[in-house]
Coordinates of C-alpha atoms in Angstrom, one line a residue:
M1 CA -0.4 -0.1 0.0
P2 CA 1.1 3.6 -1.0
R3 CA 2.5 5.5 2.5
I4 CA -0.2 8.7 3.4
E5 CA 2.0 11.3 5.2
R6 CA -0.4 13.9 7.4
P7 CA 0.9 16.3 9.3
L8 CA -1.1 17.1 13.1
G9 CA -0.4 21.4 13.1
R10 CA 0.0 22.1 16.7
L11 CA 0.8 19.8 19.5
A12 CA 0.1 20.8 23.1
F13 CA 3.2 22.4 22.9
G14 CA 3.4 24.1 19.4
A15 CA 6.5 21.1 18.3
A16 CA 4.8 20.2 14.7
V17 CA 4.3 16.9 14.6
T18 CA 4.3 14.5 11.0
L19 CA 3.1 11.2 11.3
C20 CA 2.9 8.2 8.8
L21 CA 0.3 5.8 8.3
V22 CA -1.2 3.3 6.1
A23 CA -3.8 4.1 3.5
G24 CA -7.4 2.6 4.5
V25 CA -6.2 2.3 7.6
G26 CA -7.0 4.3 10.7
L27 CA -4.6 5.8 12.8
V28 CA -3.7 3.6 16.0
L29 CA -1.4 6.0 18.4
A30 CA -1.2 2.7 21.8
G31 CA -0.6 3.7 25.2
N32 CA 2.3 3.2 27.2
G33 CA 0.8 0.4 29.2
P34 CA -0.3 -3.4 28.7
A35 CA -2.4 -3.0 27.5
G36 CA -1.1 -0.5 23.5
A37 CA 0.2 -3.3 21.7
A38 CA -4.3 -4.5 21.6
G39 CA -5.2 -0.9 21.0
L40 CA -5.5 2.4 23.4
A41 CA -4.8 2.2 26.5
P42 CA -4.1 4.8 29.2
V43 CA -1.1 6.7 29.3
Y44 CA 1.2 5.8 32.2
V45 CA 3.9 8.8 33.5
T46 CA 6.3 6.8 34.9
S47 CA 9.0 9.5 35.6
T48 CA 9.0 12.7 38.0
G49 CA 11.2 14.1 35.1
D50 CA 10.8 17.1 33.4
G51 CA 11.5 18.6 30.2
P52 CA 10.9 18.5 26.0
A53 CA 8.0 17.4 24.5
G54 CA 8.0 14.1 23.0
I55 CA 5.4 10.7 22.9
C56 CA 5.7 8.5 24.3
G57 CA 7.8 5.7 24.5
S58 CA 9.5 7.2 20.8
P59 CA 13.6 6.8 20.4
G60 CA 14.1 9.9 22.9
H61 CA 11.6 9.3 25.6
P62 CA 11.3 6.2 26.5
D63 CA 10.3 6.6 29.5
C64 CA 6.8 8.4 30.1
T65 CA 7.2 11.8 31.3
L66 CA 4.1 14.3 32.3
R67 CA 4.2 16.8 30.3
D68 CA 5.6 13.6 26.7
A69 CA 1.5 12.0 28.6
I70 CA 0.1 15.6 28.2
E71 CA 2.3 15.7 24.0
T72 CA 1.1 11.8 23.6
V73 CA -2.6 12.5 24.5
A74 CA -2.6 15.5 22.1
L75 CA -2.8 13.3 19.3
R76 CA -5.8 10.3 20.1
R77 CA -9.2 10.7 19.6
A78 CA -10.2 8.7 22.4
D79 CA -9.3 7.8 25.7
R80 CA -7.1 11.2 26.7
R81 CA -6.3 9.7 30.1
I82 CA -3.3 9.8 31.9
L83 CA -2.7 7.7 35.4
A84 CA 0.3 6.7 36.7
R85 CA 0.7 3.8 39.3
Y86 CA 2.8 3.4 42.4
C87 CA 5.0 0.3 43.0
E88 CA 8.1 -1.0 45.6
P89 CA 11.5 -0.8 45.4
G90 CA 11.9 -4.0 43.0
D91 CA 8.7 -3.6 41.7
P92 CA 9.7 -5.2 37.6
G93 CA 7.2 -2.3 36.4
P94 CA 7.6 -1.2 34.2
Y95 CA 4.7 1.2 34.3
C96 CA 4.4 2.2 37.3
L97 CA 6.6 5.2 39.7
N98 CA 8.7 3.7 42.6
R99 CA 10.0 3.9 45.7
N100 CA 13.4 4.6 43.5
D101 CA 12.9 6.6 41.7
P102 CA 14.8 10.0 42.2
N103 CA 12.0 12.8 43.4
F104 CA 10.3 10.6 45.8
D105 CA 9.8 12.6 48.6
A106 CA 10.2 9.2 51.6
V107 CA 9.7 12.2 54.0
A108 CA 6.6 13.2 53.2
G109 CA 5.0 10.6 50.5
V110 CA 5.0 12.3 47.6
W111 CA 6.5 11.7 44.2
R112 CA 7.3 15.0 43.4
I113 CA 7.9 16.7 39.5
V114 CA 9.5 20.1 39.2
L115 CA 9.1 20.9 36.1
S116 CA 12.5 22.9 33.7
E117 CA 11.3 24.1 31.5
P118 CA 10.5 27.5 31.0
Y119 CA 6.6 27.2 31.1
G120 CA 4.1 24.7 32.6
L121 CA 1.4 22.7 31.5
D122 CA -0.3 23.6 28.6
I123 CA -3.6 21.4 27.9
T124 CA -5.6 21.7 24.6
G125 CA -8.0 19.9 22.7
T126 CA -11.4 18.5 24.5
N127 CA -11.9 15.3 28.1
V128 CA -7.9 15.2 27.9
T129 CA -8.1 13.6 32.2
I130 CA -5.2 13.7 35.0
D131 CA -5.5 11.0 37.3
F132 CA -3.6 10.5 39.2
S133 CA -5.5 9.5 42.0
D134 CA -6.5 6.4 40.2
G135 CA -3.7 3.8 41.6
V136 CA -3.0 5.0 45.4
P137 CA -4.2 2.9 47.5
D138 CA -7.6 3.6 50.0
W139 CA -7.5 6.7 47.6
A140 CA -10.4 9.1 49.9
G141 CA -9.4 12.4 48.9
A142 CA -7.1 15.2 48.2
P143 CA -4.7 14.7 52.0
D144 CA -4.1 11.4 49.9
N145 CA -2.6 12.3 47.2
V146 CA 0.8 11.0 46.5
V147 CA 1.6 13.7 43.1
E148 CA 3.1 17.2 44.2
I149 CA 3.8 19.5 40.7
D150 CA 6.8 22.1 41.6
T151 CA 7.1 25.3 39.8
G152 CA 10.3 26.3 41.6
G153 CA 11.3 29.6 42.5
G154 CA 12.8 32.4 41.5
D155 CA 10.1 34.5 39.3
G156 CA 8.4 31.7 38.7
L157 CA 6.3 29.9 35.0
D158 CA 3.4 31.8 34.2
W159 CA 1.1 28.4 35.7
A160 CA 1.9 25.4 36.1
F161 CA -1.1 24.2 34.1
G162 CA -2.6 26.3 31.4
I163 CA -6.7 24.9 30.6
D164 CA -8.4 25.8 27.7
G165 CA -10.5 24.3 25.5
A166 CA -13.6 21.4 27.3
G167 CA -14.2 18.5 29.3
H168 CA -11.2 18.4 31.0
E169 CA -10.6 16.8 34.1
L170 CA -8.2 17.5 37.4
R171 CA -7.9 15.1 40.1
G172 CA -5.8 13.7 42.8
F173 CA -3.4 15.6 42.5
N174 CA -0.7 19.0 44.6
V175 CA 0.6 21.7 43.2
R176 CA 3.3 24.3 44.7
G177 CA 5.5 27.4 43.7
T178 CA 6.1 30.4 42.4
V179 CA 3.4 31.8 39.5
K180 CA 3.2 34.8 37.6
T181 CA -1.0 34.9 36.5
A182 CA -1.2 31.1 38.9
A183 CA -1.4 28.0 39.5
I184 CA -3.5 26.4 37.2
V185 CA -5.5 28.6 35.1
V186 CA -8.8 28.2 32.7
Y187 CA -8.9 30.9 30.2
N188 CA -10.3 31.5 26.4
G189 CA -13.2 29.2 25.7
A190 CA -12.9 26.8 27.7
K191 CA -16.3 24.6 28.7
D192 CA -16.5 21.8 31.4
V193 CA -13.5 21.6 33.2
T194 CA -13.0 20.0 36.2
I195 CA -11.1 20.5 39.0
D196 CA -11.6 17.3 41.2
S197 CA -9.5 16.9 45.1
L198 CA -6.4 19.5 44.1
A199 CA -4.3 21.0 47.2
L200 CA -2.9 24.1 46.4
A201 CA -0.6 25.6 48.7
A202 CA 3.5 27.0 49.6
I203 CA 1.9 28.5 46.2
T204 CA 3.5 32.9 45.9
G205 CA 0.6 34.2 43.7
D206 CA -3.0 33.1 42.4
A207 CA -3.9 28.9 43.5
I208 CA -6.5 28.7 40.3
R209 CA -8.3 31.6 37.7
I210 CA -10.8 31.0 36.3
R211 CA -11.2 34.3 33.4
D212 CA -12.1 35.5 30.2
E213 CA -15.4 35.7 28.5
Q214 CA -17.6 32.4 27.2
T215 CA -15.2 30.4 29.5
Q216 CA -18.0 28.5 31.6
R217 CA -19.2 26.4 33.6
T218 CA -15.3 25.4 35.0
R219 CA -16.7 23.2 38.8
V220 CA -13.9 22.8 41.4
I221 CA -14.4 20.1 43.5
S222 CA -13.8 18.5 46.9
T223 CA -10.1 21.3 46.6
Q224 CA -8.0 22.9 49.5
C225 CA -5.8 25.1 49.2
G226 CA -3.9 26.3 51.6
W227 CA -1.6 22.6 53.4
F228 CA -1.6 19.8 52.1
G229 CA -2.2 16.0 53.6
A230 CA -5.0 16.6 56.2
L231 CA -6.1 19.0 58.5
G232 CA -6.2 18.8 62.2
D233 CA -9.4 18.2 64.6
G234 CA -11.6 20.5 64.1
G235 CA -10.5 22.7 61.5
G236 CA -7.7 22.9 63.7
A237 CA -4.4 24.5 63.7
L238 CA -3.5 24.1 59.5
L239 CA 0.3 24.1 58.0
P240 CA 2.7 27.2 57.6
T241 CA 1.5 26.9 53.3
P242 CA 0.1 29.6 52.0
V243 CA -1.6 30.3 49.4
T244 CA 0.1 34.5 49.3
G245 CA -2.8 35.6 46.2
T246 CA -6.5 34.1 45.7
C247 CA -7.2 31.0 46.7
V248 CA -10.1 30.9 43.5
Q249 CA -10.5 33.9 41.5
I250 CA -13.1 34.2 38.3
S251 CA -12.7 37.3 36.2
R252 CA -12.6 39.3 33.0
G253 CA -16.4 38.0 31.7
A254 CA -16.3 33.8 32.9
H255 CA -19.2 33.3 33.7
D256 CA -21.9 29.7 35.0
N257 CA -19.1 28.1 36.7
W258 CA -19.6 26.3 40.3
I259 CA -17.8 26.6 43.8
V260 CA -19.6 24.3 45.3
S261 CA -19.9 20.6 46.8
E262 CA -21.5 18.6 44.4
D263 CA -20.8 17.0 41.1
A264 CA -21.3 16.9 38.0
D265 CA -24.4 14.9 38.9
G266 CA -26.0 16.3 41.6
Q267 CA -24.4 14.2 43.6
V268 CA -22.6 15.0 47.2
V269 CA -18.8 15.6 47.9
P270 CA -16.3 16.5 50.0
P271 CA -16.7 20.3 50.1
N272 CA -14.0 22.8 49.0
T273 CA -11.3 24.7 52.4
F274 CA -9.3 27.7 51.4
A275 CA -7.2 28.3 53.9
N276 CA -4.3 30.8 54.5
A277 CA -4.8 32.9 51.2
A278 CA -4.8 36.3 51.1
V279 CA -8.8 35.7 49.7
G280 CA -10.7 32.8 49.9
V281 CA -12.9 33.2 46.9
D282 CA -12.9 36.7 44.6
V283 CA -15.0 37.4 41.8
T284 CA -15.0 40.5 39.5
G285 CA -14.6 41.5 36.6
K286 CA -17.3 43.5 34.1
G287 CA -19.0 40.2 32.4
T288 CA -17.7 38.1 34.9
R289 CA -21.2 36.7 35.8
A290 CA -24.0 33.9 36.9
N291 CA -21.6 32.6 38.9
R292 CA -22.3 30.4 42.3
V293 CA -19.3 29.4 45.8
E294 CA -21.4 27.5 47.2
G295 CA -20.9 24.6 50.5
N296 CA -17.4 25.4 50.9
R297 CA -14.7 25.8 54.2
M298 CA -13.0 29.8 54.4
D299 CA -11.3 29.3 57.1
S300 CA -8.5 31.9 58.3
D301 CA -7.9 34.2 55.1
G302 CA -7.7 37.9 54.9
V303 CA -11.1 37.5 53.1
G304 CA -13.4 34.3 53.1
V305 CA -15.4 36.0 49.1
R306 CA -15.2 38.5 47.2
I307 CA -17.1 40.4 45.1
T308 CA -16.5 43.5 43.0
G309 CA -15.8 45.5 40.3
G310 CA -19.0 44.7 38.6
A311 CA -19.9 41.4 39.0
L312 CA -23.4 40.1 38.5
E313 CA -25.6 38.1 39.6
T314 CA -22.9 36.3 42.3
V315 CA -24.6 33.1 44.3
V316 CA -22.6 33.0 47.8
R317 CA -24.4 30.2 49.7
A318 CA -23.9 28.1 52.3
N319 CA -20.5 28.2 53.4
T320 CA -19.1 28.0 56.4
I321 CA -16.1 31.4 56.4
V322 CA -14.1 31.7 59.6
G323 CA -11.1 32.4 61.3
G324 CA -9.6 35.0 58.8
G325 CA -8.2 38.6 59.3
G326 CA -10.4 40.6 57.5
N327 CA -13.7 40.8 57.1
G328 CA -15.9 36.8 56.0
I329 CA -17.8 38.6 52.8
E330 CA -17.0 42.1 51.4
I331 CA -19.5 43.3 48.4
Q332 CA -17.6 46.6 46.1
G333 CA -17.2 48.8 43.5
D334 CA -20.3 48.5 40.9
S335 CA -21.4 44.7 41.5
W336 CA -25.2 44.5 40.9
K337 CA -27.7 40.6 42.2
S338 CA -25.2 39.4 44.6
V339 CA -27.3 36.3 46.3
L340 CA -25.5 35.7 50.1
E341 CA -28.0 33.1 51.5
E342 CA -27.1 30.3 54.3
N343 CA -23.5 31.2 55.4
R344 CA -21.8 30.4 58.4
I345 CA -19.4 33.4 59.6
G346 CA -18.3 32.9 62.2
V347 CA -20.1 30.5 63.6
E348 CA -19.3 26.9 63.2
S349 CA -23.0 25.6 63.4
D350 CA -26.4 26.9 62.4
D351 CA -27.7 27.0 66.1
V352 CA -26.9 31.6 67.0
P353 CA -26.1 32.0 70.0
A354 CA -23.5 28.7 69.1
E355 CA -20.5 27.8 72.0
R356 CA -18.2 27.9 69.4
T357 CA -17.4 31.0 68.0
N358 CA -14.2 31.0 65.3
G359 CA -14.6 34.6 63.8
N360 CA -13.1 36.9 61.9
G361 CA -10.9 40.2 61.7
G362 CA -13.9 42.8 60.7
W363 CA -17.2 43.0 59.3
A364 CA -19.0 39.8 58.5
I365 CA -20.7 41.8 55.8
D366 CA -19.0 44.2 54.3
I367 CA -21.0 46.3 50.8
A368 CA -19.8 49.1 49.7
A369 CA -21.4 51.7 47.9
P370 CA -21.6 51.5 44.5
A371 CA -22.3 48.2 45.5
K372 CA -26.6 48.1 44.7
D373 CA -29.0 45.4 44.5
T374 CA -27.8 42.7 46.7
Q375 CA -29.7 39.9 49.4
A376 CA -28.2 39.0 52.5
S377 CA -31.3 36.4 54.2
G378 CA -31.2 33.4 56.4
N379 CA -27.7 33.6 57.5
R380 CA -26.1 32.9 60.6
I381 CA -23.3 35.4 62.1
Q382 CA -21.3 35.4 65.6
G383 CA -18.1 36.1 67.1
N384 CA -16.9 38.5 64.8
A385 CA -14.7 42.0 65.8
V386 CA -15.8 44.8 63.4
G387 CA -20.0 44.3 63.9
G388 CA -22.2 42.2 61.9
I389 CA -23.6 43.6 58.5
H390 CA -22.3 46.8 57.3
I391 CA -23.1 49.0 54.4
A392 CA -21.6 52.7 53.6
G393 CA -21.5 55.1 51.0
R394 CA -24.6 57.1 49.2
T395 CA -24.8 54.8 46.5
A396 CA -25.2 51.6 48.0
E397 CA -28.8 51.1 47.0
L398 CA -30.9 48.3 46.9
I399 CA -30.0 46.1 50.1
R400 CA -32.2 44.1 51.4
L401 CA -31.4 41.9 54.5
T402 CA -34.2 38.9 55.9
Q403 CA -33.8 36.5 58.7
N404 CA -30.4 37.1 59.6
R405 CA -28.8 36.0 62.6
I406 CA -26.7 37.8 64.1
T407 CA -25.5 38.4 67.4
G408 CA -22.4 38.0 69.5
N409 CA -20.5 41.1 67.9
E410 CA -18.2 43.0 68.7
G411 CA -20.2 45.8 66.8
P412 CA -22.8 46.3 65.7
A413 CA -25.7 43.9 65.0
V414 CA -26.3 46.1 61.3
A415 CA -24.8 49.4 60.7
V416 CA -25.7 51.5 57.9
E417 CA -24.5 54.9 57.3
G418 CA -23.5 57.8 54.6
G419 CA -25.9 57.5 52.5
A420 CA -26.4 53.9 52.5
N421 CA -30.0 52.5 51.3
H422 CA -32.2 56.1 50.4
G423 CA -30.8 56.3 53.9
I424 CA -33.5 55.0 55.6
L425 CA -34.0 55.4 59.5
P426 CA -33.9 52.1 62.1
P427 CA -38.1 51.6 63.3
E428 CA -38.7 53.1 67.0
L429 CA -39.8 50.1 68.9
H430 CA -42.1 50.3 72.0
L431 CA -43.5 47.2 73.9
S432 CA -47.4 47.8 75.1
G433 CA -48.3 45.1 76.7
E434 CA -48.1 41.7 74.6
R435 CA -47.5 43.2 71.8
V436 CA -45.3 45.3 70.0
I437 CA -45.8 48.2 69.1
G438 CA -43.6 51.2 66.8
R439 CA -42.8 53.9 63.7
S440 CA -41.7 53.2 60.9
C441 CA -41.2 54.3 56.9
P442 CA -44.4 54.0 55.6
L443 CA -45.6 50.8 54.0
C444 CA -41.8 48.9 55.0
V445 CA -41.3 45.5 55.6
V446 CA -40.3 45.3 59.7
E447 CA -38.9 41.7 61.0
V448 CA -38.9 41.8 64.5
F449 CA -36.0 39.5 66.5
S450 CA -34.7 39.1 70.1
D451 CA -30.9 38.7 70.9
P452 CA -30.0 38.4 75.4
A453 CA -28.4 41.7 73.9
D454 CA -29.3 44.8 71.2
E455 CA -27.9 42.5 68.1
A456 CA -30.7 40.2 66.1
A457 CA -29.7 36.2 67.8
S458 CA -33.6 35.0 67.0
Y459 CA -36.1 35.8 64.0
E460 CA -39.5 36.5 65.6
G461 CA -41.7 37.6 62.9
S462 CA -42.4 40.2 60.5
T463 CA -45.4 42.4 59.8
T464 CA -46.1 46.1 57.7
A465 CA -46.8 49.7 58.8
D466 CA -49.4 51.1 57.7
N467 CA -49.9 54.2 55.3
G468 CA -48.8 56.5 58.7
G469 CA -45.0 54.2 59.5
N470 CA -47.5 53.0 61.8
V471 CA -45.7 49.6 63.7
V472 CA -48.4 47.0 65.4
F473 CA -46.6 43.0 66.1
T474 CA -47.7 41.1 68.5
P475 CA -46.7 38.0 68.7
T476 CA -47.7 34.0 68.2
G477 CA -45.6 33.3 71.6
P478 CA -43.3 34.2 74.4
F479 CA -39.9 35.8 73.0
K480 CA -37.1 33.5 73.1
H481 CA -34.9 36.3 74.0
R482 CA -35.0 39.5 76.4
F483 CA -33.9 42.1 74.5
I484 CA -36.3 43.1 71.2
T485 CA -34.3 44.7 68.6
A486 CA -36.1 45.5 64.3
L487 CA -35.0 46.8 61.0
A488 CA -37.1 48.0 58.3
T489 CA -37.0 47.6 54.6
D490 CA -38.7 49.6 52.4
P491 CA -41.1 47.8 49.6
D492 CA -37.7 49.0 47.4
G493 CA -35.8 46.6 49.2
N494 CA -34.2 49.3 51.0
S495 CA -32.5 47.6 54.9
S496 CA -32.6 49.8 57.6
A497 CA -30.2 49.5 60.4
I498 CA -31.8 47.8 64.0
A499 CA -33.4 50.1 65.3
A500 CA -32.6 50.6 69.9
A501 CA -33.2 47.1 72.2
V502 CA -35.9 47.1 74.5
D503 CA -35.7 45.1 77.9
T504 CA -38.3 42.5 78.2
V505 CA -38.1 43.1 81.3
P506 CA -40.9 45.6 83.8
Q507 CA -39.1 47.8 85.1
P508 CA -38.7 48.2 88.9
T509 CA -42.1 50.0 89.7
P510 CA -40.6 52.7 93.3
T511 CA -41.6 51.1 96.8
P512 CA -41.8 53.8 98.9
T513 CA -41.0 53.1 102.7
A514 CA -41.3 54.9 105.7
T515 CA -37.6 56.5 107.7
P516 CA -37.3 58.1 110.8
G517 CA -37.7 62.2 110.8
G518 CA -40.6 61.6 107.9
G519 CA -38.1 60.6 104.5
R520 CA -38.9 57.7 102.4
V521 CA -36.6 55.7 100.3
Y522 CA -37.2 53.8 97.9
L523 CA -35.8 50.2 97.3
P524 CA -36.7 48.3 94.4
I525 CA -38.1 45.4 93.2
A526 CA -35.8 42.0 92.2
Y527 CA -37.7 40.4 89.0
R528 CA -35.9 37.1 88.0
H529 CA -35.4 36.6 84.2
D530 CA -34.2 33.6 82.3
S531 CA -33.3 35.6 79.1

């Protein structure tokens, strides 16, 4: 048969390659595993080395580095899986990494791949999987990872992994080192990329960036940022392996990406934990929209979640944000339509007041002008050093607060300052028998809370002020705590600060007592109250 030479164009690293094909016979690139002779098999990484990319098993590349493996699967139309097996010393292999490898770290128990080329690893095309969890006995998650990618120090590479195309998956390995952009960059319109059970720590720069218009449906699950190995008991002390930048940044118009605790099939998976970073999750930039940050833990970050730069329709839901040096959640710039709901900020449980707190060093939620059209609902907030919810600036408006449970913070439960929310004032409350009465803005919804002091630990219900601003609230049972507070929300969705607290314990009535000389003294009547 005649031979036909057909150029395959650019590979993952731009190298032009010409392969010989036999006319009438389909192209088959065998894997380097045992099944390779019979057809396509996964490509197995057998060396922790690095160097110019080549085809695994070809002359000059008898071993298969990770860079070689990526180059090899770039030529395939199917089974683009890159895996590893892990062998004990003396195991004949040959398709495995063994403990005799010069880059095996016996103390850490990991095979470390230090990238020596002046560029990172590019994953293009479709459906490339790198899964280094596959061959680990009893692997259960990121703490069990045994392969580590290291970009080295110095000025750093642009990235460890640059990902475009569609349908790729990275799973079950660690990343460390110095990077100029981020350790992992998902960009250039990439779609349906999954980052699963990675550990990213000891990184100078950002850990993950998801960026650019049309980059969408990236899913980050079961990933830990800021330490390697298992987390201490009850969220305990983290190893000193910080990320100097952001754990995950979504920017430049990327949309419909998910930093969540469920996989693509909707199954619940272990939550992401983002710790020891300047920012846990940063959503930023005009056109960046409809991204979800849900079910994660942010622990000991500078800021837990930040929304800024005109990002739209960001949902921040059911996260635990604790132990940070600054604000739990902050919204800045011209960012609209954010939804903050059912987060635990400064507290580990859904119970507020809770015995165990782990407060942040700033506000639980800080919203600054010109942010607009944001709803914060059902959040549990306790133990934060500055206060609960802060809304500031004349052009901050349409910030609606509803059924947030806030208590035990160093500062106010809710502060609305600088003309924010059109300068709406909190209600004025009094007790009239069993009822709460008072004044508020006309037709405003007034939410009533009780608290051991002057915040809003328990939601007691709501009522609506009449056209004259008169408020009457009749509880359905005893108040849960001693002091009553409230906030008002006008018909447009602008919420006020918390009203001055009203004490439900009757004030003592002075009792006249005769004294020698005809004078009187007043002895207070003692009351016992269990708040």
